[in-house]
Structure formats: C-alpha cells, structure tokens
Amino acid sequence: MSESNEMTLIASKGTLDWAYPPLILASTGIAMGKEVSVFCTFYGLNLLLKDLSHLRISPQGNPDMPMKMPFGPKWFQGINFGPKIPNIMWNIPGLELFATAMMKKTMKNNGIATIEELREICIEMGVKFIACEMTIGMFGFAREDFIEGIEFAGAATYLDVAHRSEEHTSELQSRRNLVCRLLLEKKNN
C-alpha cells in the first residue's frame, strides 16, 4: 500500500443534487486527515463559480428521484411523488424550479448545509480545487468567473496528482470512461 495520504475526486456534474457528493466526500476526507484535491471539469466547473444561484435539480434526468414534500401534514410528507410523476411532466415550464425549491427546503428542514457552505468549509479546511483549463476555454469562462484560491490546470496535471494519491473517487463510475478506468485500475493493482 502507498505511503501517500492523498485523495482525489473528479466533479463533472453541475446540478444542485450532483454538487453535493464531491463536496461531502472532500470535506469528509480532509476531516480524516487526508490531503484532498477535487478536479472540476465540464459541468463540475459550476461548483467553482462565484455565483451558485443558477444550480438546479434536474428531475428529467433522475426518474427515480425521491420527491417528498417538505411541508404539510406528516401523512402528506410521507408520500413519494417522484416515481408517480411521469418523466415527461418535468418538461412543463416551472417544474424544474419547483423541484429545486422543494429540494432546498427539504435540505434546510434536515439541517443540511448549502452548497455554498460546504464549499466554504472545504476551502477553509484546505481542500485543493483544480479547475480544468480546457473546459474553461471550451465553455467561454474567464478566470474572474471563479472563486479565489483555486488552481487552474489541465488533465495531465490532475493525473499527476491522482498518480500520487492513495485513493481515487469519481462520480463517473463507468468502466468506459478513460479517466475513471485509469484511476480504478491503479487502485486495484
């Protein structure tokens, strides 16, 4: 086993619900004494933008998403509306905003930190965030769009960090994804 105490994560999703896993894992890893880096690429760059108010839930892409109401009598709150709503219904204007508002209310009711709070905790604790330069250029972002204290680098730099790391985690767990396959094969060897 490696002597390294580093942990790497890849954040490639940019919706409100997919913003939580890399931030929760990063804050947990650093609280356990690990050196944590998070490589934000493609839509994962949204996690590093100064303004996060545009993050939304995408129920269209999550047909089995639990959808319980965060208000009303207990019997009403216990109903899981998610599987009962046909996926095509999420195309109706305003329902994505409704789902986002309900998710935020559910999180608040359960004392779960906001994305902004989790990101600030990670930064204060020393998590290293790396923004993918190729994706920044592709999407037309400028460095000024992002929060202070992050690094800007390409995939090769990230892979160098990942190569030294003892643990690798990615929300892209498909064996067809080259970056994920390389990281998982290294860990298994």
PDB file of C-alpha atoms in Angstrom:
ATOM      1  CA  MET A   1       0.000   0.000   0.000  1.00  0.00           C
ATOM      2  CA  SER A   2       1.157   3.515  -0.777  1.00  0.00           C
ATOM      3  CA  GLU A   3       2.597   5.826   1.863  1.00  0.00           C
ATOM      4  CA  SER A   4       0.538   8.648   0.351  1.00  0.00           C
ATOM      5  CA  ASN A   5      -2.252  10.222   2.337  1.00  0.00           C
ATOM      6  CA  GLU A   6      -3.765  11.946  -0.692  1.00  0.00           C
ATOM      7  CA  MET A   7      -7.285  11.529  -2.018  1.00  0.00           C
ATOM      8  CA  THR A   8      -8.523  12.759  -5.395  1.00  0.00           C
ATOM      9  CA  LEU A   9     -12.047  13.370  -6.633  1.00  0.00           C
ATOM     10  CA  ILE A  10     -13.493  14.280 -10.011  1.00  0.00           C
ATOM     11  CA  ALA A  11     -16.509  16.614 -10.155  1.00  0.00           C
ATOM     12  CA  SER A  12     -18.070  16.600 -13.610  1.00  0.00           C
ATOM     13  CA  LYS A  13     -21.731  17.277 -12.868  1.00  0.00           C
ATOM     14  CA  GLY A  14     -23.161  20.738 -12.324  1.00  0.00           C
ATOM     15  CA  THR A  15     -26.672  20.310 -10.973  1.00  0.00           C
ATOM     16  CA  LEU A  16     -27.623  21.050  -7.374  1.00  0.00           C
ATOM     17  CA  ASP A  17     -28.004  17.384  -6.421  1.00  0.00           C
ATOM     18  CA  TRP A  18     -24.703  16.365  -8.086  1.00  0.00           C
ATOM     19  CA  ALA A  19     -22.828  19.204  -6.413  1.00  0.00           C
ATOM     20  CA  TYR A  20     -23.188  17.535  -3.007  1.00  0.00           C
ATOM     21  CA  PRO A  21     -21.269  14.229  -3.457  1.00  0.00           C
ATOM     22  CA  PRO A  22     -17.807  15.656  -4.283  1.00  0.00           C
ATOM     23  CA  LEU A  23     -18.110  18.340  -1.589  1.00  0.00           C
ATOM     24  CA  ILE A  24     -19.300  15.879   1.064  1.00  0.00           C
ATOM     25  CA  LEU A  25     -16.547  13.402   0.167  1.00  0.00           C
ATOM     26  CA  ALA A  26     -13.888  16.149   0.075  1.00  0.00           C
ATOM     27  CA  SER A  27     -14.883  17.602   3.454  1.00  0.00           C
ATOM     28  CA  THR A  28     -15.026  14.124   4.993  1.00  0.00           C
ATOM     29  CA  GLY A  29     -11.657  13.139   3.536  1.00  0.00           C
ATOM     30  CA  ILE A  30      -9.917  16.264   4.791  1.00  0.00           C
ATOM     31  CA  ALA A  31     -11.565  15.872   8.217  1.00  0.00           C
ATOM     32  CA  MET A  32      -9.988  12.387   8.307  1.00  0.00           C
ATOM     33  CA  GLY A  33      -6.578  13.961   7.794  1.00  0.00           C
ATOM     34  CA  LYS A  34      -6.188  13.315   4.080  1.00  0.00           C
ATOM     35  CA  GLU A  35      -4.810  15.756   1.533  1.00  0.00           C
ATOM     36  CA  VAL A  36      -7.769  16.177  -0.802  1.00  0.00           C
ATOM     37  CA  SER A  37      -7.895  17.543  -4.330  1.00  0.00           C
ATOM     38  CA  VAL A  38     -11.022  17.924  -6.467  1.00  0.00           C
ATOM     39  CA  PHE A  39     -10.649  18.211 -10.238  1.00  0.00           C
ATOM     40  CA  CYS A  40     -13.650  20.121 -11.608  1.00  0.00           C
ATOM     41  CA  THR A  41     -14.257  19.554 -15.282  1.00  0.00           C
ATOM     42  CA  PHE A  42     -17.145  20.047 -17.689  1.00  0.00           C
ATOM     43  CA  TYR A  43     -20.299  20.922 -15.711  1.00  0.00           C
ATOM     44  CA  GLY A  44     -18.429  20.358 -12.449  1.00  0.00           C
ATOM     45  CA  LEU A  45     -16.883  23.796 -13.055  1.00  0.00           C
ATOM     46  CA  ASN A  46     -20.213  25.168 -11.814  1.00  0.00           C
ATOM     47  CA  LEU A  47     -19.095  24.256  -8.282  1.00  0.00           C
ATOM     48  CA  LEU A  48     -16.270  26.803  -8.512  1.00  0.00           C
ATOM     49  CA  LEU A  49     -18.204  29.744  -9.920  1.00  0.00           C
ATOM     50  CA  LYS A  50     -18.656  32.771  -7.659  1.00  0.00           C
ATOM     51  CA  ASP A  51     -22.422  32.679  -8.115  1.00  0.00           C
ATOM     52  CA  LEU A  52     -24.104  29.322  -7.442  1.00  0.00           C
ATOM     53  CA  SER A  53     -27.691  30.585  -7.577  1.00  0.00           C
ATOM     54  CA  HIS A  54     -28.204  29.001 -11.017  1.00  0.00           C
ATOM     55  CA  LEU A  55     -27.726  25.409  -9.732  1.00  0.00           C
ATOM     56  CA  ARG A  56     -30.921  23.403 -10.107  1.00  0.00           C
ATOM     57  CA  ILE A  57     -32.226  19.874  -9.673  1.00  0.00           C
ATOM     58  CA  SER A  58     -32.809  18.020 -12.938  1.00  0.00           C
ATOM     59  CA  PRO A  59     -35.702  15.620 -12.291  1.00  0.00           C
ATOM     60  CA  GLN A  60     -35.886  14.885 -16.032  1.00  0.00           C
ATOM     61  CA  GLY A  61     -32.598  13.007 -15.760  1.00  0.00           C
ATOM     62  CA  ASN A  62     -33.466  11.379 -12.419  1.00  0.00           C
ATOM     63  CA  PRO A  63     -36.718   9.434 -12.945  1.00  0.00           C
ATOM     64  CA  ASP A  64     -36.321   7.512  -9.656  1.00  0.00           C
ATOM     65  CA  MET A  65     -35.512  10.615  -7.625  1.00  0.00           C
ATOM     66  CA  PRO A  66     -37.412  10.557  -4.318  1.00  0.00           C
ATOM     67  CA  MET A  67     -39.758  13.526  -4.275  1.00  0.00           C
ATOM     68  CA  LYS A  68     -41.344  14.010  -0.871  1.00  0.00           C
ATOM     69  CA  MET A  69     -42.942  17.277   0.092  1.00  0.00           C
ATOM     70  CA  PRO A  70     -41.090  19.195   2.821  1.00  0.00           C
ATOM     71  CA  PHE A  71     -44.307  20.711   4.167  1.00  0.00           C
ATOM     72  CA  GLY A  72     -47.834  19.751   5.161  1.00  0.00           C
ATOM     73  CA  PRO A  73     -49.133  17.029   7.473  1.00  0.00           C
ATOM     74  CA  LYS A  74     -46.911  14.014   8.176  1.00  0.00           C
ATOM     75  CA  TRP A  75     -49.028  11.675   6.018  1.00  0.00           C
ATOM     76  CA  PHE A  76     -48.575  14.065   3.060  1.00  0.00           C
ATOM     77  CA  GLN A  77     -44.825  14.396   3.671  1.00  0.00           C
ATOM     78  CA  GLY A  78     -44.550  10.597   3.632  1.00  0.00           C
ATOM     79  CA  ILE A  79     -45.783  10.226   0.043  1.00  0.00           C
ATOM     80  CA  ASN A  80     -43.011   9.669  -2.505  1.00  0.00           C
ATOM     81  CA  PHE A  81     -44.291  11.566  -5.537  1.00  0.00           C
ATOM     82  CA  GLY A  82     -41.146  11.015  -7.654  1.00  0.00           C
ATOM     83  CA  PRO A  83     -41.976   7.625  -9.200  1.00  0.00           C
ATOM     84  CA  LYS A  84     -45.641   8.639  -9.554  1.00  0.00           C
ATOM     85  CA  ILE A  85     -44.877  11.603 -11.823  1.00  0.00           C
ATOM     86  CA  PRO A  86     -44.356  10.630 -15.479  1.00  0.00           C
ATOM     87  CA  ASN A  87     -40.911  11.748 -16.659  1.00  0.00           C
ATOM     88  CA  ILE A  88     -42.416  13.821 -19.479  1.00  0.00           C
ATOM     89  CA  MET A  89     -44.169  16.044 -16.896  1.00  0.00           C
ATOM     90  CA  TRP A  90     -40.811  17.584 -15.940  1.00  0.00           C
ATOM     91  CA  ASN A  91     -40.797  19.305 -19.350  1.00  0.00           C
ATOM     92  CA  ILE A  92     -43.588  21.618 -18.193  1.00  0.00           C
ATOM     93  CA  PRO A  93     -42.127  25.089 -17.627  1.00  0.00           C
ATOM     94  CA  GLY A  94     -41.545  25.845 -13.971  1.00  0.00           C
ATOM     95  CA  LEU A  95     -41.498  22.272 -12.637  1.00  0.00           C
ATOM     96  CA  GLU A  96     -37.690  22.125 -12.554  1.00  0.00           C
ATOM     97  CA  LEU A  97     -37.687  25.321 -10.460  1.00  0.00           C
ATOM     98  CA  PHE A  98     -40.381  23.790  -8.238  1.00  0.00           C
ATOM     99  CA  ALA A  99     -38.315  20.612  -7.735  1.00  0.00           C
ATOM    100  CA  THR A 100     -35.252  22.738  -6.915  1.00  0.00           C
ATOM    101  CA  ALA A 101     -37.182  24.792  -4.357  1.00  0.00           C
ATOM    102  CA  MET A 102     -38.574  21.606  -2.758  1.00  0.00           C
ATOM    103  CA  MET A 103     -35.099  20.039  -2.561  1.00  0.00           C
ATOM    104  CA  LYS A 104     -33.636  23.176  -0.967  1.00  0.00           C
ATOM    105  CA  LYS A 105     -36.486  23.267   1.555  1.00  0.00           C
ATOM    106  CA  THR A 106     -36.023  19.561   2.359  1.00  0.00           C
ATOM    107  CA  MET A 107     -32.299  20.100   2.926  1.00  0.00           C
ATOM    108  CA  LYS A 108     -32.935  23.132   5.126  1.00  0.00           C
ATOM    109  CA  ASN A 109     -35.559  21.228   7.142  1.00  0.00           C
ATOM    110  CA  ASN A 110     -33.000  18.457   7.730  1.00  0.00           C
ATOM    111  CA  GLY A 111     -30.166  20.814   8.712  1.00  0.00           C
ATOM    112  CA  ILE A 112     -28.062  20.029   5.632  1.00  0.00           C
ATOM    113  CA  ALA A 113     -25.511  22.676   4.672  1.00  0.00           C
ATOM    114  CA  THR A 114     -25.970  24.579   1.429  1.00  0.00           C
ATOM    115  CA  ILE A 115     -23.550  24.097  -1.447  1.00  0.00           C
ATOM    116  CA  GLU A 116     -22.030  27.486  -0.648  1.00  0.00           C
ATOM    117  CA  GLU A 117     -21.492  26.474   2.986  1.00  0.00           C
ATOM    118  CA  LEU A 118     -19.993  23.089   2.088  1.00  0.00           C
ATOM    119  CA  ARG A 119     -17.673  24.657  -0.459  1.00  0.00           C
ATOM    120  CA  GLU A 120     -16.532  27.267   2.081  1.00  0.00           C
ATOM    121  CA  ILE A 121     -15.883  24.541   4.671  1.00  0.00           C
ATOM    122  CA  CYS A 122     -13.790  22.620   2.124  1.00  0.00           C
ATOM    123  CA  ILE A 123     -11.757  25.716   1.271  1.00  0.00           C
ATOM    124  CA  GLU A 124     -11.219  26.652   4.928  1.00  0.00           C
ATOM    125  CA  MET A 125     -10.072  23.098   5.709  1.00  0.00           C
ATOM    126  CA  GLY A 126      -7.575  23.093   2.823  1.00  0.00           C
ATOM    127  CA  VAL A 127      -9.208  21.101   0.028  1.00  0.00           C
ATOM    128  CA  LYS A 128      -7.401  21.866  -3.228  1.00  0.00           C
ATOM    129  CA  PHE A 129      -9.818  22.631  -6.058  1.00  0.00           C
ATOM    130  CA  ILE A 130      -8.460  22.347  -9.604  1.00  0.00           C
ATOM    131  CA  ALA A 131     -10.447  23.904 -12.469  1.00  0.00           C
ATOM    132  CA  CYS A 132      -9.965  22.230 -15.859  1.00  0.00           C
ATOM    133  CA  GLU A 133      -8.419  24.809 -18.190  1.00  0.00           C
ATOM    134  CA  MET A 134      -9.596  23.053 -21.349  1.00  0.00           C
ATOM    135  CA  THR A 135     -13.204  23.117 -20.176  1.00  0.00           C
ATOM    136  CA  ILE A 136     -12.940  26.752 -19.078  1.00  0.00           C
ATOM    137  CA  GLY A 137     -11.901  27.681 -22.612  1.00  0.00           C
ATOM    138  CA  MET A 138     -14.480  25.427 -24.233  1.00  0.00           C
ATOM    139  CA  PHE A 139     -17.352  26.977 -22.261  1.00  0.00           C
ATOM    140  CA  GLY A 140     -16.040  30.534 -22.635  1.00  0.00           C
ATOM    141  CA  PHE A 141     -15.442  31.176 -18.948  1.00  0.00           C
ATOM    142  CA  ALA A 142     -12.826  33.617 -17.676  1.00  0.00           C
ATOM    143  CA  ARG A 143     -10.703  33.083 -14.562  1.00  0.00           C
ATOM    144  CA  GLU A 144     -12.519  36.034 -12.998  1.00  0.00           C
ATOM    145  CA  ASP A 145     -15.758  33.994 -13.030  1.00  0.00           C
ATOM    146  CA  PHE A 146     -14.374  31.664 -10.372  1.00  0.00           C
ATOM    147  CA  ILE A 147     -13.842  31.900  -6.630  1.00  0.00           C
ATOM    148  CA  GLU A 148     -10.461  32.850  -5.183  1.00  0.00           C
ATOM    149  CA  GLY A 149      -7.929  30.258  -4.091  1.00  0.00           C
ATOM    150  CA  ILE A 150      -8.427  27.585  -6.732  1.00  0.00           C
ATOM    151  CA  GLU A 151      -5.862  26.227  -9.176  1.00  0.00           C
ATOM    152  CA  PHE A 152      -6.205  26.182 -12.940  1.00  0.00           C
ATOM    153  CA  ALA A 153      -4.675  23.184 -14.688  1.00  0.00           C
ATOM    154  CA  GLY A 154      -5.196  20.615 -17.384  1.00  0.00           C
ATOM    155  CA  ALA A 155      -5.947  16.923 -17.155  1.00  0.00           C
ATOM    156  CA  ALA A 156      -2.243  15.990 -17.250  1.00  0.00           C
ATOM    157  CA  THR A 157      -1.599  17.972 -14.062  1.00  0.00           C
ATOM    158  CA  TYR A 158      -4.587  16.342 -12.389  1.00  0.00           C
ATOM    159  CA  LEU A 159      -3.453  12.872 -13.440  1.00  0.00           C
ATOM    160  CA  ASP A 160      -0.056  13.590 -11.881  1.00  0.00           C
ATOM    161  CA  VAL A 161      -1.825  14.405  -8.592  1.00  0.00           C
ATOM    162  CA  ALA A 162      -4.017  11.320  -8.965  1.00  0.00           C
ATOM    163  CA  HIS A 163      -0.997   9.108  -9.655  1.00  0.00           C
ATOM    164  CA  ARG A 164       0.482  10.046  -6.255  1.00  0.00           C
ATOM    165  CA  SER A 165      -2.836   9.586  -4.498  1.00  0.00           C
ATOM    166  CA  GLU A 166      -3.709   6.513  -2.481  1.00  0.00           C
ATOM    167  CA  GLU A 167      -7.442   6.829  -3.041  1.00  0.00           C
ATOM    168  CA  HIS A 168      -9.406   7.878  -6.093  1.00  0.00           C
ATOM    169  CA  THR A 169     -13.079   8.614  -6.317  1.00  0.00           C
ATOM    170  CA  SER A 170     -15.181   9.688  -9.246  1.00  0.00           C
ATOM    171  CA  GLU A 171     -18.889  10.085  -9.723  1.00  0.00           C
ATOM    172  CA  LEU A 172     -18.264   8.653 -13.206  1.00  0.00           C
ATOM    173  CA  GLN A 173     -18.066   5.003 -12.263  1.00  0.00           C
ATOM    174  CA  SER A 174     -18.412   3.675 -15.819  1.00  0.00           C
ATOM    175  CA  ARG A 175     -15.612   1.363 -16.988  1.00  0.00           C
ATOM    176  CA  ARG A 176     -15.934   3.019 -20.418  1.00  0.00           C
ATOM    177  CA  ASN A 177     -14.689   6.350 -19.074  1.00  0.00           C
ATOM    178  CA  LEU A 178     -10.938   6.504 -19.689  1.00  0.00           C
ATOM    179  CA  VAL A 179     -10.013   8.728 -16.718  1.00  0.00           C
ATOM    180  CA  CYS A 180     -12.107   6.693 -14.342  1.00  0.00           C
ATOM    181  CA  ARG A 181     -10.764   3.406 -15.766  1.00  0.00           C
ATOM    182  CA  LEU A 182      -7.167   4.539 -15.271  1.00  0.00           C
ATOM    183  CA  LEU A 183      -7.834   5.631 -11.726  1.00  0.00           C
ATOM    184  CA  LEU A 184      -9.715   2.500 -10.735  1.00  0.00           C
ATOM    185  CA  GLU A 185      -7.153   0.164 -12.300  1.00  0.00           C
ATOM    186  CA  LYS A 186      -4.338   1.887 -10.359  1.00  0.00           C
ATOM    187  CA  LYS A 187      -6.219   1.452  -7.090  1.00  0.00           C
ATOM    188  CA  ASN A 188      -6.929  -2.217  -7.772  1.00  0.00           C
ATOM    189  CA  ASN A 189      -3.256  -3.031  -8.568  1.00  0.00           C
TER     190      ASN A 189
END
